[in-house]
Amino acid sequence: MTTMKRYGEALMTTFGTPRLVLARGEGSYVWDEDGTRYLDLLGGIAVNALGHGHPALVEAVTRQLTTLGHVSNFFATAPQVELAERLLATTGRPGRAFLTNSGTEANEAAFKLTRRTGRTHLVAAEGSFHGRTTGALALTSKAAYREPFEPLPGEVTFVPYGDEAALADAVTDATAAVVLEPIQGEAGVLLPPEGYLAAARRITREHGALLWLDEVQTGVGRTGSFWAHDPAVEPDVLTVAKGLGGGLPIGACLGLGAAGDLLGPGHHGSTFGGNPVSCAAALAVLDTIESEGLLANATVVGGLLREGLRHPLVTDVRGSGLLIGLTLAEPVSQEVVLAAQRHGFIVNNPTPDRIRLAPPLVLTGEQAQSFVDAWPDILAEALGATEEDHS
């Protein structure tokens, strides 16, 4: 029996049918169980910041696991404390961290933190994605994700992303927090107008509400800076995950300034959050981003991709660093994914007419150029497949 058939019989169907059975990875490449190589331009949905099997990550995890693998939260470990300090240092502000296993858990912690203001009203954006646990899902706008599980917790108002006037109308003195992504990844890598986050900061301060920025996908160098938001915009809450562990499960909810003291003893917990192995992995990711100049690499290689992927069948190319969105002239994103795979590239289609790229930050210019060179043939094949389907 094949691995794919065994998967279909043994695992719940929540993710649908997998596209491939992957067997191993090295750098920015992965191989399927038949030995076919693919350039990974999705990076585990922005998770594999250092690619696959990076020596620094392997060494850090191995060393930590052979030293101390897990302790309960009755005890502290040095990697846990160092990671919290390093993350807070990237903000340049005092605060406190709660370490989690994932982005949705980081947002779940932030959701509970907002309740400690004594207010329950939250404002989120249309097109947002904050996770699949019920609190995070309550802030996620996509109806297909929400409706099977309603009623969801919270009193949430959704406003058009990037619309400053709509945001100002929605926030009141009863609002606990506004939650926004600096770039909406799940919606197809959408950037707000310049000044939108600064306006959100001003509006929230006027009403005594918290500004919560979800950088689960955009943080840890993804956009060419450690954080995607302008440092002049000082959020009260920052959530981060995906690239932080380089493939190991870890995230964080950062409460900055007074928000760092809203959650107290007994208010929240996590069995595995702050696990020393995952913390060691995250520290290796932070060290490697710095030592290998990966912020600059994301900027340079991301620019190469955004410029090289322009095409008459692509109506918009956008993004920052190595988080790139492409809008297609036709709703053929699924056909593009399949055509890219036949050419040896893994890409993602968050909507019927949008392609998302979030490759490892170690992607080289030569590797990016190989995709640029194949892009016209991939689009031609995708469009041809659609025309054949309609004939």
mmCIF file of C-alpha atoms in Angstrom:
data_model
loop_
_atom_site.group_PDB
_atom_site.id
_atom_site.type_symbol
_atom_site.label_atom_id
_atom_site.label_comp_id
_atom_site.label_asym_id
_atom_site.label_seq_id
_atom_site.Cartn_x
_atom_site.Cartn_y
_atom_site.Cartn_z
ATOM 1 C CA MET A 1 0.000 0.000 0.000
ATOM 2 C CA THR A 2 1.367 3.440 -0.908
ATOM 3 C CA THR A 3 2.096 6.121 1.673
ATOM 4 C CA MET A 4 -0.586 8.330 0.111
ATOM 5 C CA LYS A 5 -3.221 5.589 0.406
ATOM 6 C CA ARG A 6 -2.210 4.877 3.999
ATOM 7 C CA TYR A 7 -2.466 8.621 4.706
ATOM 8 C CA GLY A 8 -6.003 8.664 3.321
ATOM 9 C CA GLU A 9 -7.045 5.786 5.547
ATOM 10 C CA ALA A 10 -5.265 6.821 8.761
ATOM 11 C CA LEU A 11 -5.482 10.601 8.997
ATOM 12 C CA MET A 12 -8.492 12.875 9.324
ATOM 13 C CA THR A 13 -9.411 14.642 6.110
ATOM 14 C CA THR A 14 -8.939 18.172 7.453
ATOM 15 C CA PHE A 15 -6.191 19.060 4.972
ATOM 16 C CA GLY A 16 -7.645 17.307 1.912
ATOM 17 C CA THR A 17 -5.465 15.107 -0.276
ATOM 18 C CA PRO A 18 -1.730 15.929 -0.038
ATOM 19 C CA ARG A 19 -0.061 16.897 -3.298
ATOM 20 C CA LEU A 20 3.093 14.866 -2.724
ATOM 21 C CA VAL A 21 4.766 12.567 -0.247
ATOM 22 C CA LEU A 22 8.004 14.330 0.637
ATOM 23 C CA ALA A 23 10.920 12.255 1.869
ATOM 24 C CA ARG A 24 13.787 14.646 2.570
ATOM 25 C CA GLY A 25 15.041 18.207 2.234
ATOM 26 C CA GLU A 26 18.333 20.043 1.897
ATOM 27 C CA GLY A 27 18.670 23.811 1.782
ATOM 28 C CA SER A 28 15.908 25.202 -0.430
ATOM 29 C CA TYR A 29 15.170 21.849 -2.085
ATOM 30 C CA VAL A 30 12.940 18.920 -1.128
ATOM 31 C CA TRP A 31 12.651 15.476 -2.673
ATOM 32 C CA ASP A 32 9.585 13.259 -2.950
ATOM 33 C CA GLU A 33 9.653 9.549 -2.176
ATOM 34 C CA ASP A 34 10.345 8.806 -5.866
ATOM 35 C CA GLY A 35 13.494 10.934 -5.740
ATOM 36 C CA THR A 36 12.144 13.906 -7.728
ATOM 37 C CA ARG A 37 13.645 17.247 -6.625
ATOM 38 C CA TYR A 38 11.615 20.448 -6.128
ATOM 39 C CA LEU A 39 12.674 23.994 -5.332
ATOM 40 C CA ASP A 40 10.632 24.813 -2.229
ATOM 41 C CA LEU A 41 9.163 28.280 -2.784
ATOM 42 C CA LEU A 42 6.616 27.833 0.004
ATOM 43 C CA GLY A 43 8.985 26.911 2.858
ATOM 44 C CA GLY A 44 6.345 25.086 4.911
ATOM 45 C CA ILE A 45 4.174 28.247 4.569
ATOM 46 C CA ALA A 46 6.903 30.637 5.681
ATOM 47 C CA VAL A 47 8.170 28.289 8.418
ATOM 48 C CA ASN A 48 11.458 26.918 7.074
ATOM 49 C CA ALA A 49 13.392 30.172 7.413
ATOM 50 C CA LEU A 50 16.751 28.386 7.157
ATOM 51 C CA GLY A 51 15.582 25.874 4.577
ATOM 52 C CA HIS A 52 15.904 22.178 5.275
ATOM 53 C CA GLY A 53 18.608 20.550 7.392
ATOM 54 C CA HIS A 54 20.596 23.717 8.098
ATOM 55 C CA PRO A 55 23.688 22.664 10.102
ATOM 56 C CA ALA A 56 23.226 25.395 12.729
ATOM 57 C CA LEU A 57 19.684 24.257 13.436
ATOM 58 C CA VAL A 58 20.609 20.578 13.512
ATOM 59 C CA GLU A 59 23.527 21.248 15.867
ATOM 60 C CA ALA A 60 21.486 23.428 18.234
ATOM 61 C CA VAL A 61 18.593 20.967 18.461
ATOM 62 C CA THR A 62 20.887 17.973 18.882
ATOM 63 C CA ARG A 63 22.929 19.677 21.575
ATOM 64 C CA GLN A 64 19.864 20.786 23.515
ATOM 65 C CA LEU A 65 18.036 17.468 23.217
ATOM 66 C CA THR A 66 21.062 15.597 24.523
ATOM 67 C CA THR A 67 21.343 18.091 27.392
ATOM 68 C CA LEU A 68 17.778 18.762 28.553
ATOM 69 C CA GLY A 69 14.774 17.914 26.386
ATOM 70 C CA HIS A 70 11.762 19.058 28.369
ATOM 71 C CA VAL A 71 10.799 20.370 31.772
ATOM 72 C CA SER A 72 7.404 21.435 33.009
ATOM 73 C CA ASN A 73 6.528 25.076 33.527
ATOM 74 C CA PHE A 74 7.288 24.608 37.214
ATOM 75 C CA PHE A 75 10.901 25.215 36.168
ATOM 76 C CA ALA A 76 12.829 27.701 34.045
ATOM 77 C CA THR A 77 15.504 26.954 31.451
ATOM 78 C CA ALA A 78 18.226 29.181 30.050
ATOM 79 C CA PRO A 79 17.091 28.866 26.367
ATOM 80 C CA GLN A 80 13.557 29.924 27.345
ATOM 81 C CA VAL A 81 14.778 33.053 29.130
ATOM 82 C CA GLU A 82 17.305 33.962 26.430
ATOM 83 C CA LEU A 83 14.706 33.628 23.679
ATOM 84 C CA ALA A 84 12.231 35.861 25.501
ATOM 85 C CA GLU A 85 14.957 38.458 26.057
ATOM 86 C CA ARG A 86 16.097 38.325 22.427
ATOM 87 C CA LEU A 87 12.564 38.717 21.063
ATOM 88 C CA LEU A 88 11.809 41.642 23.344
ATOM 89 C CA ALA A 89 15.126 43.248 22.369
ATOM 90 C CA THR A 90 14.045 43.272 18.705
ATOM 91 C CA THR A 91 11.184 45.609 19.670
ATOM 92 C CA GLY A 92 13.435 48.019 21.563
ATOM 93 C CA ARG A 93 10.858 48.210 24.326
ATOM 94 C CA PRO A 94 10.273 46.629 27.736
ATOM 95 C CA GLY A 95 7.703 43.885 27.991
ATOM 96 C CA ARG A 96 7.073 40.215 28.687
ATOM 97 C CA ALA A 97 6.799 37.145 26.456
ATOM 98 C CA PHE A 98 4.495 34.145 26.621
ATOM 99 C CA LEU A 99 5.987 31.262 24.615
ATOM 100 C CA THR A 100 3.665 28.968 22.665
ATOM 101 C CA ASN A 101 3.825 26.089 20.178
ATOM 102 C CA SER A 102 2.283 27.872 17.190
ATOM 103 C CA GLY A 103 0.904 31.064 15.751
ATOM 104 C CA THR A 104 -2.703 30.310 16.583
ATOM 105 C CA GLU A 105 -1.715 29.677 20.196
ATOM 106 C CA ALA A 106 0.192 32.961 20.273
ATOM 107 C CA ASN A 107 -2.966 34.691 19.062
ATOM 108 C CA GLU A 108 -5.079 32.743 21.536
ATOM 109 C CA ALA A 109 -2.876 34.067 24.342
ATOM 110 C CA ALA A 110 -3.199 37.595 22.946
ATOM 111 C CA PHE A 111 -6.981 37.196 22.750
ATOM 112 C CA LYS A 112 -7.109 36.313 26.446
ATOM 113 C CA LEU A 113 -4.719 39.167 27.251
ATOM 114 C CA THR A 114 -7.161 41.649 25.677
ATOM 115 C CA ARG A 115 -9.923 40.384 28.012
ATOM 116 C CA ARG A 116 -7.837 41.517 30.971
ATOM 117 C CA THR A 117 -8.495 45.120 29.916
ATOM 118 C CA GLY A 118 -12.063 44.615 31.148
ATOM 119 C CA ARG A 119 -13.378 45.131 27.617
ATOM 120 C CA THR A 120 -14.606 42.468 25.181
ATOM 121 C CA HIS A 121 -15.046 44.239 21.825
ATOM 122 C CA LEU A 122 -12.387 43.527 19.199
ATOM 123 C CA VAL A 123 -11.871 44.926 15.724
ATOM 124 C CA ALA A 124 -10.284 42.783 12.997
ATOM 125 C CA ALA A 125 -9.876 43.129 9.246
ATOM 126 C CA GLU A 126 -11.658 41.518 6.351
ATOM 127 C CA GLY A 127 -9.302 39.076 4.631
ATOM 128 C CA SER A 128 -7.544 38.355 7.910
ATOM 129 C CA PHE A 129 -6.209 34.997 9.047
ATOM 130 C CA HIS A 130 -5.195 34.544 12.681
ATOM 131 C CA GLY A 131 -5.471 30.770 13.180
ATOM 132 C CA ARG A 132 -7.824 27.836 13.673
ATOM 133 C CA THR A 133 -8.345 27.629 17.434
ATOM 134 C CA THR A 134 -11.697 29.088 18.380
ATOM 135 C CA GLY A 135 -10.454 32.396 19.771
ATOM 136 C CA ALA A 136 -8.109 33.019 16.836
ATOM 137 C CA LEU A 137 -10.800 31.792 14.446
ATOM 138 C CA ALA A 138 -13.221 34.378 15.839
ATOM 139 C CA LEU A 139 -10.836 37.023 14.466
ATOM 140 C CA THR A 140 -10.415 35.298 11.087
ATOM 141 C CA SER A 141 -12.752 36.649 8.457
ATOM 142 C CA LYS A 142 -13.000 33.804 5.925
ATOM 143 C CA ALA A 143 -16.556 32.437 6.128
ATOM 144 C CA ALA A 144 -15.575 28.906 5.084
ATOM 145 C CA TYR A 145 -13.278 28.639 8.091
ATOM 146 C CA ARG A 146 -15.670 30.274 10.567
ATOM 147 C CA GLU A 147 -19.193 29.164 9.765
ATOM 148 C CA PRO A 148 -18.913 25.415 10.580
ATOM 149 C CA PHE A 149 -17.944 26.357 14.152
ATOM 150 C CA GLU A 150 -20.159 29.325 14.964
ATOM 151 C CA PRO A 151 -21.017 30.748 17.408
ATOM 152 C CA LEU A 152 -17.423 31.755 18.074
ATOM 153 C CA PRO A 153 -16.224 33.635 21.156
ATOM 154 C CA GLY A 154 -15.910 37.355 21.265
ATOM 155 C CA GLU A 155 -17.653 40.440 20.091
ATOM 156 C CA VAL A 156 -15.777 41.091 16.826
ATOM 157 C CA THR A 157 -16.299 43.809 14.216
ATOM 158 C CA PHE A 158 -14.666 43.266 10.815
ATOM 159 C CA VAL A 159 -13.618 46.284 8.751
ATOM 160 C CA PRO A 160 -12.137 46.519 5.222
ATOM 161 C CA TYR A 161 -8.356 46.077 5.396
ATOM 162 C CA GLY A 162 -6.536 49.336 4.774
ATOM 163 C CA ASP A 163 -9.618 51.544 5.196
ATOM 164 C CA GLU A 164 -8.658 54.104 7.851
ATOM 165 C CA ALA A 165 -12.099 55.716 7.974
ATOM 166 C CA ALA A 166 -13.842 52.375 8.496
ATOM 167 C CA LEU A 167 -11.415 51.553 11.289
ATOM 168 C CA ALA A 168 -12.032 54.902 12.982
ATOM 169 C CA ASP A 169 -15.786 54.300 12.825
ATOM 170 C CA ALA A 170 -15.505 50.797 14.305
ATOM 171 C CA VAL A 171 -13.289 51.551 17.321
ATOM 172 C CA THR A 172 -15.061 52.885 20.414
ATOM 173 C CA ASP A 173 -14.289 53.409 24.077
ATOM 174 C CA ALA A 174 -15.555 49.841 24.604
ATOM 175 C CA THR A 175 -12.980 48.342 22.224
ATOM 176 C CA ALA A 176 -10.363 46.155 23.887
ATOM 177 C CA ALA A 177 -8.054 45.855 20.884
ATOM 178 C CA VAL A 178 -7.578 46.189 17.153
ATOM 179 C CA VAL A 179 -5.788 43.222 15.577
ATOM 180 C CA LEU A 180 -4.110 43.635 12.203
ATOM 181 C CA GLU A 181 -1.532 41.878 10.059
ATOM 182 C CA PRO A 182 1.089 44.272 8.614
ATOM 183 C CA ILE A 183 0.732 42.246 5.398
ATOM 184 C CA GLN A 184 -2.178 39.834 4.903
ATOM 185 C CA GLY A 185 -0.585 36.549 3.830
ATOM 186 C CA GLU A 186 -3.573 34.218 3.575
ATOM 187 C CA ALA A 187 -5.451 36.789 1.497
ATOM 188 C CA GLY A 188 -2.698 36.643 -1.127
ATOM 189 C CA VAL A 189 0.011 38.932 0.297
ATOM 190 C CA LEU A 190 -1.951 42.191 0.518
ATOM 191 C CA LEU A 191 -0.236 45.345 1.765
ATOM 192 C CA PRO A 192 -2.203 48.182 3.372
ATOM 193 C CA PRO A 193 -1.846 51.804 2.225
ATOM 194 C CA GLU A 194 1.136 53.644 3.626
ATOM 195 C CA GLY A 195 0.328 55.115 7.019
ATOM 196 C CA TYR A 196 -2.498 52.670 7.804
ATOM 197 C CA LEU A 197 -0.804 51.058 10.799
ATOM 198 C CA ALA A 198 0.188 54.468 12.146
ATOM 199 C CA ALA A 199 -3.453 55.524 11.846
ATOM 200 C CA ALA A 200 -4.492 52.354 13.686
ATOM 201 C CA ARG A 201 -2.048 53.274 16.457
ATOM 202 C CA ARG A 202 -3.492 56.777 16.708
ATOM 203 C CA ILE A 203 -7.105 55.550 16.696
ATOM 204 C CA THR A 204 -6.518 52.916 19.355
ATOM 205 C CA ARG A 205 -4.750 55.399 21.629
ATOM 206 C CA GLU A 206 -7.635 57.846 21.288
ATOM 207 C CA HIS A 207 -9.998 55.190 22.647
ATOM 208 C CA GLY A 208 -7.728 53.503 25.163
ATOM 209 C CA ALA A 209 -7.667 50.293 23.114
ATOM 210 C CA LEU A 210 -4.704 47.990 22.511
ATOM 211 C CA LEU A 211 -3.018 47.693 19.116
ATOM 212 C CA TRP A 212 -2.219 44.049 18.447
ATOM 213 C CA LEU A 213 -0.104 43.264 15.392
ATOM 214 C CA ASP A 214 -0.119 39.675 14.161
ATOM 215 C CA GLU A 215 3.337 39.036 12.693
ATOM 216 C CA VAL A 216 3.011 35.261 12.771
ATOM 217 C CA GLN A 217 3.767 35.080 9.059
ATOM 218 C CA THR A 218 5.625 38.354 8.464
ATOM 219 C CA GLY A 219 8.014 38.342 11.433
ATOM 220 C CA VAL A 220 11.542 36.905 11.837
ATOM 221 C CA GLY A 221 12.981 38.401 8.664
ATOM 222 C CA ARG A 222 10.377 37.244 6.181
ATOM 223 C CA THR A 223 9.988 40.711 4.652
ATOM 224 C CA GLY A 224 13.657 41.708 4.760
ATOM 225 C CA SER A 225 13.316 43.352 8.184
ATOM 226 C CA PHE A 226 12.935 41.467 11.440
ATOM 227 C CA TRP A 227 9.384 42.837 11.793
ATOM 228 C CA ALA A 228 7.217 43.958 8.891
ATOM 229 C CA HIS A 229 5.698 46.926 10.697
ATOM 230 C CA ASP A 230 7.316 50.349 10.889
ATOM 231 C CA PRO A 231 9.251 50.523 14.197
ATOM 232 C CA ALA A 232 7.719 53.964 14.758
ATOM 233 C CA VAL A 233 4.339 52.231 15.141
ATOM 234 C CA GLU A 234 4.546 50.847 18.668
ATOM 235 C CA PRO A 235 2.065 47.983 19.166
ATOM 236 C CA ASP A 236 0.934 46.858 22.602
ATOM 237 C CA VAL A 237 0.893 43.211 21.559
ATOM 238 C CA LEU A 238 2.975 41.346 18.956
ATOM 239 C CA THR A 239 2.435 37.736 17.975
ATOM 240 C CA VAL A 240 5.033 35.674 16.122
ATOM 241 C CA ALA A 241 5.584 32.044 15.149
ATOM 242 C CA LYS A 242 6.143 30.385 11.729
ATOM 243 C CA GLY A 243 9.793 31.198 10.882
ATOM 244 C CA LEU A 244 10.857 31.496 14.496
ATOM 245 C CA GLY A 245 11.728 27.834 15.055
ATOM 246 C CA GLY A 246 12.960 27.102 11.525
ATOM 247 C CA GLY A 247 10.636 24.086 11.441
ATOM 248 C CA LEU A 248 10.300 23.302 15.121
ATOM 249 C CA PRO A 249 7.022 24.331 16.764
ATOM 250 C CA ILE A 250 7.326 27.573 18.681
ATOM 251 C CA GLY A 251 5.607 30.955 18.802
ATOM 252 C CA ALA A 252 5.299 33.880 21.153
ATOM 253 C CA CYS A 253 2.882 36.505 22.347
ATOM 254 C CA LEU A 254 4.786 39.645 23.324
ATOM 255 C CA GLY A 255 3.052 42.069 25.663
ATOM 256 C CA LEU A 256 4.872 45.399 25.349
ATOM 257 C CA GLY A 257 4.826 48.151 27.945
ATOM 258 C CA ALA A 258 1.928 47.871 30.382
ATOM 259 C CA ALA A 259 0.321 45.134 28.230
ATOM 260 C CA GLY A 260 3.077 42.798 29.385
ATOM 261 C CA ASP A 261 1.533 42.706 32.847
ATOM 262 C CA LEU A 262 -2.081 41.967 31.866
ATOM 263 C CA LEU A 263 -1.733 38.196 32.158
ATOM 264 C CA GLY A 264 -0.832 37.022 35.645
ATOM 265 C CA PRO A 265 -0.269 33.725 37.460
ATOM 266 C CA GLY A 266 -2.869 31.114 36.536
ATOM 267 C CA HIS A 267 -4.350 33.123 33.662
ATOM 268 C CA HIS A 268 -2.806 31.025 30.888
ATOM 269 C CA GLY A 269 -0.535 28.056 30.299
ATOM 270 C CA SER A 270 0.978 25.635 27.781
ATOM 271 C CA THR A 271 2.516 22.214 28.354
ATOM 272 C CA PHE A 272 5.078 22.507 25.566
ATOM 273 C CA GLY A 273 5.341 26.301 25.204
ATOM 274 C CA GLY A 274 8.921 27.332 25.910
ATOM 275 C CA ASN A 275 10.222 23.803 25.434
ATOM 276 C CA PRO A 276 14.036 24.138 25.618
ATOM 277 C CA VAL A 277 14.614 22.250 22.354
ATOM 278 C CA SER A 278 12.288 24.530 20.412
ATOM 279 C CA CYS A 279 13.801 27.555 22.143
ATOM 280 C CA ALA A 280 17.301 26.391 21.181
ATOM 281 C CA ALA A 281 16.110 26.039 17.592
ATOM 282 C CA ALA A 282 14.685 29.558 17.648
ATOM 283 C CA LEU A 283 17.922 30.966 19.035
ATOM 284 C CA ALA A 284 19.828 29.209 16.230
ATOM 285 C CA VAL A 285 17.465 30.791 13.691
ATOM 286 C CA LEU A 286 18.027 34.262 15.149
ATOM 287 C CA ASP A 287 21.814 33.761 15.207
ATOM 288 C CA THR A 288 21.893 32.460 11.635
ATOM 289 C CA ILE A 289 19.737 35.259 10.253
ATOM 290 C CA GLU A 290 22.331 37.644 11.628
ATOM 291 C CA SER A 291 25.507 35.702 10.803
ATOM 292 C CA GLU A 292 24.465 34.848 7.225
ATOM 293 C CA GLY A 293 22.960 38.242 6.402
ATOM 294 C CA LEU A 294 19.550 36.740 5.619
ATOM 295 C CA LEU A 295 17.626 39.999 6.009
ATOM 296 C CA ALA A 296 19.635 41.497 3.171
ATOM 297 C CA ASN A 297 19.351 38.268 1.180
ATOM 298 C CA ALA A 298 15.554 38.340 1.520
ATOM 299 C CA THR A 299 15.496 41.898 0.203
ATOM 300 C CA VAL A 300 17.786 41.206 -2.771
ATOM 301 C CA VAL A 301 16.385 37.818 -3.845
ATOM 302 C CA GLY A 302 12.811 38.943 -3.186
ATOM 303 C CA GLY A 303 13.388 41.908 -5.476
ATOM 304 C CA LEU A 304 14.756 39.608 -8.180
ATOM 305 C CA LEU A 305 11.624 37.469 -7.986
ATOM 306 C CA ARG A 306 9.157 40.368 -7.947
ATOM 307 C CA GLU A 307 10.815 41.915 -10.994
ATOM 308 C CA GLY A 308 11.346 38.655 -12.882
ATOM 309 C CA LEU A 309 7.836 37.271 -12.422
ATOM 310 C CA ARG A 310 6.075 40.169 -14.142
ATOM 311 C CA HIS A 311 4.188 38.819 -17.153
ATOM 312 C CA PRO A 312 1.163 39.774 -19.299
ATOM 313 C CA LEU A 313 -0.843 37.046 -17.508
ATOM 314 C CA VAL A 314 0.075 38.554 -14.108
ATOM 315 C CA THR A 315 -1.847 41.718 -13.251
ATOM 316 C CA ASP A 316 -0.108 42.534 -9.969
ATOM 317 C CA VAL A 317 3.168 41.632 -8.275
ATOM 318 C CA ARG A 318 3.557 42.751 -4.669
ATOM 319 C CA GLY A 319 5.081 41.922 -1.326
ATOM 320 C CA SER A 320 8.181 42.632 0.674
ATOM 321 C CA GLY A 321 11.351 40.580 0.986
ATOM 322 C CA LEU A 322 10.575 36.912 0.430
ATOM 323 C CA LEU A 323 6.818 37.181 0.977
ATOM 324 C CA ILE A 324 5.453 37.675 -2.518
ATOM 325 C CA GLY A 325 1.959 37.740 -3.963
ATOM 326 C CA LEU A 326 1.026 37.454 -7.629
ATOM 327 C CA THR A 327 -2.449 38.161 -9.015
ATOM 328 C CA LEU A 328 -3.260 36.268 -12.183
ATOM 329 C CA ALA A 329 -5.359 37.617 -15.053
ATOM 330 C CA GLU A 330 -7.459 34.439 -14.894
ATOM 331 C CA PRO A 331 -8.607 32.296 -11.919
ATOM 332 C CA VAL A 332 -6.087 29.565 -12.756
ATOM 333 C CA SER A 333 -4.010 29.471 -9.588
ATOM 334 C CA GLN A 334 -4.621 25.749 -9.026
ATOM 335 C CA GLU A 335 -3.443 25.001 -12.574
ATOM 336 C CA VAL A 336 -0.365 27.176 -11.935
ATOM 337 C CA VAL A 337 0.446 25.198 -8.779
ATOM 338 C CA LEU A 338 0.248 21.909 -10.683
ATOM 339 C CA ALA A 339 2.226 23.197 -13.659
ATOM 340 C CA ALA A 340 4.913 24.585 -11.341
ATOM 341 C CA GLN A 341 5.126 21.217 -9.626
ATOM 342 C CA ARG A 342 5.649 19.479 -12.974
ATOM 343 C CA HIS A 343 8.528 21.904 -13.578
ATOM 344 C CA GLY A 344 10.046 21.134 -10.164
ATOM 345 C CA PHE A 345 8.774 24.088 -8.091
ATOM 346 C CA ILE A 346 6.476 24.206 -5.050
ATOM 347 C CA VAL A 347 4.235 27.289 -4.844
ATOM 348 C CA ASN A 348 0.957 28.083 -3.081
ATOM 349 C CA ASN A 349 -2.432 29.432 -4.225
ATOM 350 C CA PRO A 350 -4.324 31.068 -1.334
ATOM 351 C CA THR A 351 -7.152 32.197 -3.646
ATOM 352 C CA PRO A 352 -8.324 31.142 -7.146
ATOM 353 C CA ASP A 353 -6.437 34.005 -8.814
ATOM 354 C CA ARG A 354 -3.484 34.535 -6.450
ATOM 355 C CA ILE A 355 -0.141 32.818 -5.984
ATOM 356 C CA ARG A 356 1.875 33.165 -2.764
ATOM 357 C CA LEU A 357 5.630 32.602 -2.462
ATOM 358 C CA ALA A 358 7.303 32.320 0.961
ATOM 359 C CA PRO A 359 10.566 30.454 0.297
ATOM 360 C CA PRO A 360 13.390 29.866 2.775
ATOM 361 C CA LEU A 361 15.367 33.006 3.565
ATOM 362 C CA VAL A 362 18.474 31.137 2.329
ATOM 363 C CA LEU A 363 17.112 31.004 -1.235
ATOM 364 C CA THR A 364 19.894 32.042 -3.604
ATOM 365 C CA GLY A 365 19.651 34.364 -6.565
ATOM 366 C CA GLU A 366 20.515 31.489 -8.897
ATOM 367 C CA GLN A 367 17.699 29.363 -7.468
ATOM 368 C CA ALA A 368 15.245 32.251 -7.773
ATOM 369 C CA GLN A 369 16.357 32.830 -11.362
ATOM 370 C CA SER A 370 15.586 29.198 -12.230
ATOM 371 C CA PHE A 371 11.944 29.843 -11.292
ATOM 372 C CA VAL A 372 11.875 33.139 -13.181
ATOM 373 C CA ASP A 373 13.158 31.320 -16.282
ATOM 374 C CA ALA A 374 10.474 28.628 -15.998
ATOM 375 C CA TRP A 375 7.626 31.068 -15.168
ATOM 376 C CA PRO A 376 6.425 31.802 -18.759
ATOM 377 C CA ASP A 377 6.171 28.073 -19.563
ATOM 378 C CA ILE A 378 4.377 27.406 -16.259
ATOM 379 C CA LEU A 379 1.779 30.097 -17.015
ATOM 380 C CA ALA A 380 1.337 28.868 -20.579
ATOM 381 C CA GLU A 381 0.783 25.317 -19.385
ATOM 382 C CA ALA A 382 -1.667 26.448 -16.704
ATOM 383 C CA LEU A 383 -3.718 28.463 -19.141
ATOM 384 C CA GLY A 384 -3.584 25.658 -21.704
ATOM 385 C CA ALA A 385 -4.836 23.175 -19.115
ATOM 386 C CA THR A 386 -7.756 25.441 -18.273
ATOM 387 C CA GLU A 387 -8.679 25.915 -21.917
ATOM 388 C CA GLU A 388 -8.574 22.143 -22.398
ATOM 389 C CA ASP A 389 -10.818 21.682 -19.343
ATOM 390 C CA HIS A 390 -13.357 24.086 -20.834
ATOM 391 C CA SER A 391 -13.281 22.620 -24.356
#
